XYZ file of C-alpha atoms in Angstrom:
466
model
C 17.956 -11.740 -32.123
C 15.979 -14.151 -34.388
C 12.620 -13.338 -36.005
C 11.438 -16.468 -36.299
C 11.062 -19.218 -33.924
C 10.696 -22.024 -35.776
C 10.316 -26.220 -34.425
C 13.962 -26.125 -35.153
C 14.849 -23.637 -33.014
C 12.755 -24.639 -30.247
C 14.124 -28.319 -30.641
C 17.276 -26.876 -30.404
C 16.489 -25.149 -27.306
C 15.237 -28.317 -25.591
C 18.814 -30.034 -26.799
C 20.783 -27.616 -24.924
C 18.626 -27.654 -22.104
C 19.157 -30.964 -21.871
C 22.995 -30.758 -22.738
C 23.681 -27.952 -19.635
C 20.939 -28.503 -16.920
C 22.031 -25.100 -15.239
C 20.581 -23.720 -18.558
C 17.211 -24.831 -18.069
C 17.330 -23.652 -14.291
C 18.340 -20.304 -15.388
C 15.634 -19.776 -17.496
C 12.456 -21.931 -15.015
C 11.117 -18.854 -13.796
C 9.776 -17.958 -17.636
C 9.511 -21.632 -19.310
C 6.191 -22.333 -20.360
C 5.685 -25.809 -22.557
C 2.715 -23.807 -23.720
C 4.896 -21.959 -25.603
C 6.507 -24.864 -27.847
C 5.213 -25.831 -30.983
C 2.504 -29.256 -30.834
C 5.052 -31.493 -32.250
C 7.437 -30.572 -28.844
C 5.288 -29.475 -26.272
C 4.943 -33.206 -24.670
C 9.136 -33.002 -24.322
C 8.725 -30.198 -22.740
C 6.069 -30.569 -20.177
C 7.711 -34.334 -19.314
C 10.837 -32.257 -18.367
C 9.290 -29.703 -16.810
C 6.751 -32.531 -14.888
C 10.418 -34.207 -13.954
C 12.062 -31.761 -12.604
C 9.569 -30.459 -10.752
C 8.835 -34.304 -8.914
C 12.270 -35.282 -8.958
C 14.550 -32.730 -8.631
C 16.741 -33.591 -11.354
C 16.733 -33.748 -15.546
C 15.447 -36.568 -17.300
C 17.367 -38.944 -19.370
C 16.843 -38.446 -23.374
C 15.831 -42.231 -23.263
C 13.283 -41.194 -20.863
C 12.106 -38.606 -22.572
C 12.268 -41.242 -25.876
C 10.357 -43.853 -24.119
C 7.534 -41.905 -22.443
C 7.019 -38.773 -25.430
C 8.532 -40.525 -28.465
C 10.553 -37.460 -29.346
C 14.253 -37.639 -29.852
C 16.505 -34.779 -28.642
C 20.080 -35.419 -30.195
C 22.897 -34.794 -27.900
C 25.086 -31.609 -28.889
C 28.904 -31.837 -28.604
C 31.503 -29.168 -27.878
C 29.324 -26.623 -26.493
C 30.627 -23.521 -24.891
C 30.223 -20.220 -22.666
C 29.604 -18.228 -25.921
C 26.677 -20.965 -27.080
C 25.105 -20.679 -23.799
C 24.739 -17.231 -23.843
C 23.329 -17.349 -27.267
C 20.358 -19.728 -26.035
C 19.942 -17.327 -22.924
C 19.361 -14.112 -25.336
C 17.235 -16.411 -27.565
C 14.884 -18.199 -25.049
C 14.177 -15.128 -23.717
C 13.166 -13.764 -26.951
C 11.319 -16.701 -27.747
C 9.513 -16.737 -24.403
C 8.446 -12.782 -24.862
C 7.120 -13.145 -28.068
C 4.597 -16.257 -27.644
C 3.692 -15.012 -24.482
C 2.432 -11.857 -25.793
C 1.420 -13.723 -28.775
C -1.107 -15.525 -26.295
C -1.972 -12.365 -24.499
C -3.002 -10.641 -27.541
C -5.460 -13.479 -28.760
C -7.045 -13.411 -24.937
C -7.304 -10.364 -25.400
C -9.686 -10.231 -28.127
C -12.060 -12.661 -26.278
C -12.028 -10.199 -24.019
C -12.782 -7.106 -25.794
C -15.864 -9.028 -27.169
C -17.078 -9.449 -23.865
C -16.450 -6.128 -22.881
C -14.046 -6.975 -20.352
C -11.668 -4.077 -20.817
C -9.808 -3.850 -17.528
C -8.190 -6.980 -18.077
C -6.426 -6.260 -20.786
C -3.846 -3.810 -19.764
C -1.984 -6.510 -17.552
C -2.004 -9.096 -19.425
C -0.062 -7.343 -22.266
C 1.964 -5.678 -19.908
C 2.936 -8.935 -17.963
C 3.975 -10.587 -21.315
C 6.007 -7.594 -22.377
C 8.206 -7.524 -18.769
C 8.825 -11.065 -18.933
C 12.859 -11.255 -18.675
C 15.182 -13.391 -17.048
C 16.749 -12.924 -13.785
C 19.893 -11.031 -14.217
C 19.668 -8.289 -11.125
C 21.350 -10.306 -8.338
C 20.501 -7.912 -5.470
C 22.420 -5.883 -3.417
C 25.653 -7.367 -1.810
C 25.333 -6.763 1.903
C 29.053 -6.479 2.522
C 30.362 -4.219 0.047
C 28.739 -0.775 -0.084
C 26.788 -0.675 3.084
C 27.069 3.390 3.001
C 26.026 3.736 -0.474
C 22.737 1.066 -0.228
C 21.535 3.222 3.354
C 21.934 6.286 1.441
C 19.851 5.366 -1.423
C 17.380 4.213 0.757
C 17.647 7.502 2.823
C 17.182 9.481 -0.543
C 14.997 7.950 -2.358
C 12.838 6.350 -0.120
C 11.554 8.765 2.409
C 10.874 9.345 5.573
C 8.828 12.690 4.708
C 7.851 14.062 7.682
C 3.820 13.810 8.176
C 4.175 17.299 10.378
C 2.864 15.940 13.536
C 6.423 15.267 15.584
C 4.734 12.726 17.439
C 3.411 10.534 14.845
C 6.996 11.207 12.798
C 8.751 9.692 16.015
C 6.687 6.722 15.939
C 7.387 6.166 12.128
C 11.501 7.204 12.314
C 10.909 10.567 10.463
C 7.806 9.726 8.369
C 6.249 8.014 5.454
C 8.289 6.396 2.620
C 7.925 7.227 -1.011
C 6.867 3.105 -2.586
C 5.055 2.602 0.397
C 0.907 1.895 1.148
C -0.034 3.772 4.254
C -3.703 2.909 5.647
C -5.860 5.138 7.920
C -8.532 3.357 9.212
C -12.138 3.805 11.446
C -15.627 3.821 12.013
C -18.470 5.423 10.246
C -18.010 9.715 11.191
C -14.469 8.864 12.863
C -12.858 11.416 10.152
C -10.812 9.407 7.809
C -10.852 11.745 5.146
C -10.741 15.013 7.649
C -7.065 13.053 8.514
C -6.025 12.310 5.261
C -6.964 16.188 3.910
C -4.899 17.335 7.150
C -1.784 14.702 5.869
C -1.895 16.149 2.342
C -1.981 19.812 3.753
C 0.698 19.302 5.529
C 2.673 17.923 3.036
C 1.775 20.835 0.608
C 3.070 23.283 3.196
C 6.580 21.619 3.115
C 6.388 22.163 -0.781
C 5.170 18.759 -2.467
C 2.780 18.437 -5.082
C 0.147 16.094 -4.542
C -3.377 14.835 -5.875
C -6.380 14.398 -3.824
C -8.502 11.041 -5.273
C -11.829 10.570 -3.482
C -14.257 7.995 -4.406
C -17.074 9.272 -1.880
C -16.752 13.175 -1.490
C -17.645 15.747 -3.799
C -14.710 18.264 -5.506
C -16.553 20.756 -4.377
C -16.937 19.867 -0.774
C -13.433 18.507 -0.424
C -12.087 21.736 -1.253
C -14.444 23.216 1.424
C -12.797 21.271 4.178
C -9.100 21.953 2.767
C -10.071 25.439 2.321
C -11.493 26.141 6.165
C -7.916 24.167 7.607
C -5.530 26.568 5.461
C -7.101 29.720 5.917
C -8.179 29.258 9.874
C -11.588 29.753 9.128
C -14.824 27.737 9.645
C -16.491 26.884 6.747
C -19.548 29.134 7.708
C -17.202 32.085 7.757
C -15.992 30.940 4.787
C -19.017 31.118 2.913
C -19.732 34.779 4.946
C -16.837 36.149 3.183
C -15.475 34.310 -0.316
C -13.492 36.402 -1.445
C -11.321 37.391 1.782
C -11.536 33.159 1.703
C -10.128 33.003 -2.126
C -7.035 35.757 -0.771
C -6.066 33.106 1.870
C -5.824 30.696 -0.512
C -4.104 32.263 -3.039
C -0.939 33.708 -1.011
C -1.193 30.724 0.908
C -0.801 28.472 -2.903
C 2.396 30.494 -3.762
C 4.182 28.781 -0.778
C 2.976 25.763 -1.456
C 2.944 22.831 -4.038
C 0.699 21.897 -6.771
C -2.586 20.330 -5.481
C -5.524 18.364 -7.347
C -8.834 17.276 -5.838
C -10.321 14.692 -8.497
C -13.417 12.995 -7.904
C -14.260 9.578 -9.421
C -17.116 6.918 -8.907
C -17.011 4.476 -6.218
C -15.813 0.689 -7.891
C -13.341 2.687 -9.910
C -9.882 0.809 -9.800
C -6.113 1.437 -10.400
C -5.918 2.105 -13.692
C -8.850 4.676 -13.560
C -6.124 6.304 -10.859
C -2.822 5.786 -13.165
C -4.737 6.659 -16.410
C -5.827 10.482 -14.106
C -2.587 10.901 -12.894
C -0.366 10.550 -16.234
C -3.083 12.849 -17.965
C -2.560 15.640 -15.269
C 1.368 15.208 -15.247
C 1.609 15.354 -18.956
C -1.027 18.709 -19.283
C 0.983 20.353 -16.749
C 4.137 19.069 -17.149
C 4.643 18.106 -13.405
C 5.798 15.494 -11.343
C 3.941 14.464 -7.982
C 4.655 13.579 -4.715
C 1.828 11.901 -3.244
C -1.489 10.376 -3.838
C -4.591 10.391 -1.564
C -7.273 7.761 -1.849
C -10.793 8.233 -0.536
C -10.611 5.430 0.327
C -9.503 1.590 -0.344
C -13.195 -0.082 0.375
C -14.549 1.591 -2.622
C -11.733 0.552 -4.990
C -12.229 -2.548 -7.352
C -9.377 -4.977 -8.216
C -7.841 -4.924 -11.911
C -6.002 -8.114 -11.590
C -8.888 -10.563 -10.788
C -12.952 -10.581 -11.427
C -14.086 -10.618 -8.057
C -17.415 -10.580 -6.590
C -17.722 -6.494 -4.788
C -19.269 -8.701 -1.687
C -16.145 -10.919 -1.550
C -14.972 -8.282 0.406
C -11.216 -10.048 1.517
C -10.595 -10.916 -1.636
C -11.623 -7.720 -2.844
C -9.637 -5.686 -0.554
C -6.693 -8.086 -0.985
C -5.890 -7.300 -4.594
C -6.974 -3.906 -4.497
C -4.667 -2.952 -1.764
C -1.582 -4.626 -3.596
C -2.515 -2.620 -6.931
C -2.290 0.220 -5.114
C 1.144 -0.299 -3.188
C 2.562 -1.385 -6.868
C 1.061 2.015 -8.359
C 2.969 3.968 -5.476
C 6.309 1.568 -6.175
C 5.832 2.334 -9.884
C 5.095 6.282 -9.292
C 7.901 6.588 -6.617
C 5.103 8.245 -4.608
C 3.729 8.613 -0.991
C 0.468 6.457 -0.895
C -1.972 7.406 1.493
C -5.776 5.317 1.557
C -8.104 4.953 4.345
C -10.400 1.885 5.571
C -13.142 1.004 7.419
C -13.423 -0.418 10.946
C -16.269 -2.738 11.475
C -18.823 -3.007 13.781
C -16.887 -4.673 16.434
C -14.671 -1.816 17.101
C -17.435 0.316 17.676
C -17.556 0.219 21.905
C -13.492 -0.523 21.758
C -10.756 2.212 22.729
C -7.939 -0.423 21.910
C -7.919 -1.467 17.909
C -6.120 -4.815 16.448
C -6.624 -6.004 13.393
C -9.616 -7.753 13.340
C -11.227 -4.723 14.073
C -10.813 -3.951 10.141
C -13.658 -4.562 7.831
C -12.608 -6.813 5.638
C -9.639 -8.840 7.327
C -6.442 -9.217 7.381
C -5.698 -8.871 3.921
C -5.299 -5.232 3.421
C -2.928 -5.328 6.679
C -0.641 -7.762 5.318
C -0.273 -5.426 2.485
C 0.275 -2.207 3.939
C 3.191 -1.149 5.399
C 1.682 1.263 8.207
C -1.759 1.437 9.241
C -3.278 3.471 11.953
C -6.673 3.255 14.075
C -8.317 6.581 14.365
C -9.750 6.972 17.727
C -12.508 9.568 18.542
C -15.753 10.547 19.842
C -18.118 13.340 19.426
C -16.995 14.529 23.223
C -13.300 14.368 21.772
C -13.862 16.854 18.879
C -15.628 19.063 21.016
C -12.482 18.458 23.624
C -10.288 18.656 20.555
C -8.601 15.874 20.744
C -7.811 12.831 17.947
C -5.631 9.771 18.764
C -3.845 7.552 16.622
C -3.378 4.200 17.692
C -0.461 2.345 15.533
C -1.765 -1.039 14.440
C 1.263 -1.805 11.983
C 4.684 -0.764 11.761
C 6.969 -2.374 9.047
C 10.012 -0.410 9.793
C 9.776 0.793 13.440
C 9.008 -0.124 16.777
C 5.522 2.128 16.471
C 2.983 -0.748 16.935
C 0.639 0.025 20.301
C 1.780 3.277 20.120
C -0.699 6.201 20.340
C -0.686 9.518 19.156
C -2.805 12.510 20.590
C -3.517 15.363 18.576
C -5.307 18.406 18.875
C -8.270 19.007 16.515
C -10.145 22.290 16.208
C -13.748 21.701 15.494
C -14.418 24.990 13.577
C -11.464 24.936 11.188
C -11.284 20.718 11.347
C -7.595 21.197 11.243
C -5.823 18.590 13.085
C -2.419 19.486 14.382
C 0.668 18.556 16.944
C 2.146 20.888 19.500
C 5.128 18.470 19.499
C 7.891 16.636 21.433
C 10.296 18.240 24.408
C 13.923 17.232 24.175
C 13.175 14.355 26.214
C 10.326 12.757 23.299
C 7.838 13.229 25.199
C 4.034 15.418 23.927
C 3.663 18.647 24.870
C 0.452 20.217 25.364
C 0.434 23.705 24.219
C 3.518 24.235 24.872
C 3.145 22.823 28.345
C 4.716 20.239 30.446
C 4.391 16.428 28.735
C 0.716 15.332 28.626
C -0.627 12.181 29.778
C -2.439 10.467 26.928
C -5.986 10.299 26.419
C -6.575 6.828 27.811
C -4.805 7.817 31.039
C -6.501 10.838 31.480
C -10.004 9.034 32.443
C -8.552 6.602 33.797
C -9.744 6.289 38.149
C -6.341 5.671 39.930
C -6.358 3.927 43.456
C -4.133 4.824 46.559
C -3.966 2.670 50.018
C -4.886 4.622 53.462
C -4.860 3.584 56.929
C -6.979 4.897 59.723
C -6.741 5.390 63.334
C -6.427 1.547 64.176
C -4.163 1.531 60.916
C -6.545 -0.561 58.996
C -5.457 -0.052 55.412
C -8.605 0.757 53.562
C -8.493 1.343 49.650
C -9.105 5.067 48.536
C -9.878 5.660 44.828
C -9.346 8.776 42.790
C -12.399 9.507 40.606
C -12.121 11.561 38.129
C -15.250 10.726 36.373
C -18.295 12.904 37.173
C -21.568 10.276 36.572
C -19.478 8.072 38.594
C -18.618 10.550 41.626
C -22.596 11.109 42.220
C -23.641 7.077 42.229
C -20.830 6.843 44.936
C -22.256 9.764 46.642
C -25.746 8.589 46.517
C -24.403 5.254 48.005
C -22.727 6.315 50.681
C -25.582 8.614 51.843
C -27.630 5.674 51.745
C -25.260 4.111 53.946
């Protein structure tokens, strides 16, 4: 590969751009006329300009007439020339690009403006040409599922009901969002998640932007040992036991706190430090949670809240694509979802664009008469890979311990209930139901079921009145 890149050689490259016009559509998705020396650049932002308007190449006499640079016409070109000035350009194209990035860069430092910085070196240094062509559909069907199978996921989330919504779980690559109100228990559910998935073996970390180490590991600490944290503090060391024999079943587990506004590469920059010092690989990451996170990728205004959210929430899906990891953040619902029982998605602070992003993201549904019932529900509010979306999900929470768990499905998929019959979900369980009599002069007359105990006294009250 050359060294230098010289107005020669980037003439050149505009001649056989113009000699083979399947060159210079090869090679659109990294031209830049920024990148050409003064003398050319006008050449090559008329062709781009052309190509772009009209669909096709300009003539050299064009490019003559309206630039005043000549491009000579170069015969008896071949395969083997072609393939030269795809190596080259490419080249070419990497090194101004970072070239550019690096004097940025500097500005940028002198402002202060460190985030920045990272990307825009990286981005120059991944520039490439296409090459991968994708997966052909039709000849190893087999092999592509499998990989998929493998290396994507589904890892079981250990409640059977929410796994049967999802087809088996979360995927590895994937951004999975838990959201809901003020006190609903998004972080209670997402502790829970990453327990569960420490009990099957995997290694995880534990990010949160809002809780303390030290009371995070309260909470995780009262749902493994079966203890409320009251007794735990009663009784430490009988606590610290639990833990411990508990630990050598399960896999490695970090709880790292960092300040709110933090952003992705405060994340990647924590995990690759713990990795390397203990020479570990992990298997999911927790945020606590999305709202707090600031975008790397774009200055953006922390009350610009959609915009906000939008970049942040792609970061963080690219971070679990480049990790291979399970991604697990949480969000808030807004006010208007306060007095619902059915969420959609603008019942998400922030909009839409965190749900466009995601790949599965779940309303939690509760009240303070539900805990003390025991009882959480899941509503699905986005499914990219199953049928999940309006499904709901009952679970049973115990107050003391705040462990959330799933007595699971019969044979036929339906919830069992402490190992009972299948249970009717929440929703239908306060709901009055209605049945038709007739009386002696069989007058039908309307008869409803009440199952609601406020509402059994008024109609008591009324019809003694009557």
């Amino acid at each position: 590969m050359l060294s230098n890149y010289g107005v020669d050689v980037q003439r050149l490259f505009l001649e056989m751009m113009m000699q083979d016009a399947s060159s210079y559509v090869r090679v659109q998705n990294i031209y830049n006329p920024e990148n050409f020396d003064r003398t050319l650049r006008p050449a090559a932002e008329f062709i781009m300009t052309h190509c772009n308007d009209h669909k096709t190449m300009p003539d050299r006499t064009q490019i003559k007439a309206t630039t005043g640079i000549a491009l000579q016409e170069i015969p008896d070109l071949n395969e083997g020339h072609f393939d030269w000035f795809l190596e080259e350009f490419e080249g070419f194209t990497r090194r101004q690009e970072l070239e550019r990035a690096i004097l940025k860069s500097a500005d940028l430092l002198e402002k202060g403006e460190y985030a920045p910085v990272e990307k825009l070196i990286k981005d120059a240094v991944q520039i490439s040409l296409t090459k991968d062509l994708g997966t052909d559909f039709w000849a190893t069907p087999k092999e592509t599922l499998n990989k998929y199978f493998n290396k994507g996921g589904q890892v079981s989330t250990g409640w059977p009901q929410m796994d049967h919504i999802l087809y088996g779980g979360f995927s590895r690559g994937e951004l999975n969002i838990f959201a809901g109100g003020s006190g609903s228990g998004k972080s209670l559910v997402m502790m829970n998640l990453a327990l569960n998935w420490l009990q099957q073996g995997l290694s995880g970390v534990y990010v949160t932007l809002e809780l303390s180490e030290e009371l995070s590991t309260l909470r995780t600490a009262a749902m493994l040992t079966d203890t409320s944290t009251k007794d735990i503090r009663r009784d430490l060391d009988t606590a610290e036991l639990k833990i411990k024999m508990a630990g050598k079943k399960a896999g490695a587990y970090r709880i790292k706190s960092l300040p709110a506004q933090s952003n992705v590469n405060d994340i990647r920059s924590f995990i690759k430090e713990y990795e390397i010092q203990t020479e570990s690989k992990i298997d999911f990451v927790m945020i606590d949670y999305l709202d707090l996170i600031m975008p790397v990728s774009i200055k953006v205004n922390p009350n610009d809240q959609f915009i906000k959210d939008k970049y942040s929430a792609e970061e963080l899906r690219n971070l679990a694509i480049e990790l291979g990891v399970l991604m697990v953040t949480a969000s808030q619902l807004n006010r208007s979802a306060v007095e619902e029982i059915e969420f959609d998605h603008s019942h998400i602070a922030g909009g839409i664009s965190k749900i466009n992003t995601a790949d599965f993201v779940f309303g939690i549904f509760t009240s303070r008469a539900m805990k003390e019932r025991g009882k959480y529900q899941m509503q699905c509010m986005k499914s990219r890979s199953s049928q999940g979306v309006g499904n709901k999900v009952d679970l049973d929470y115990n107050i003391e311990t705040m462990r959330i768990t799933d007595a699971g499905l019969d044979e036929t998929g339906h919830a069992f209930g402490n190992g009972g019959p299948p249970k009717p979900s929440i929703l239908d369980g306060i709901k009055a139901r209605s049945t038709i009599k007739f009386n002696d002069e069989d007058t039908p007359r309307v008869s409803a079921d009440v199952n609601s105990n406020k509402l059994k006294q008024l109609l008591g009250q009324i019809k003694n009145n009557v």
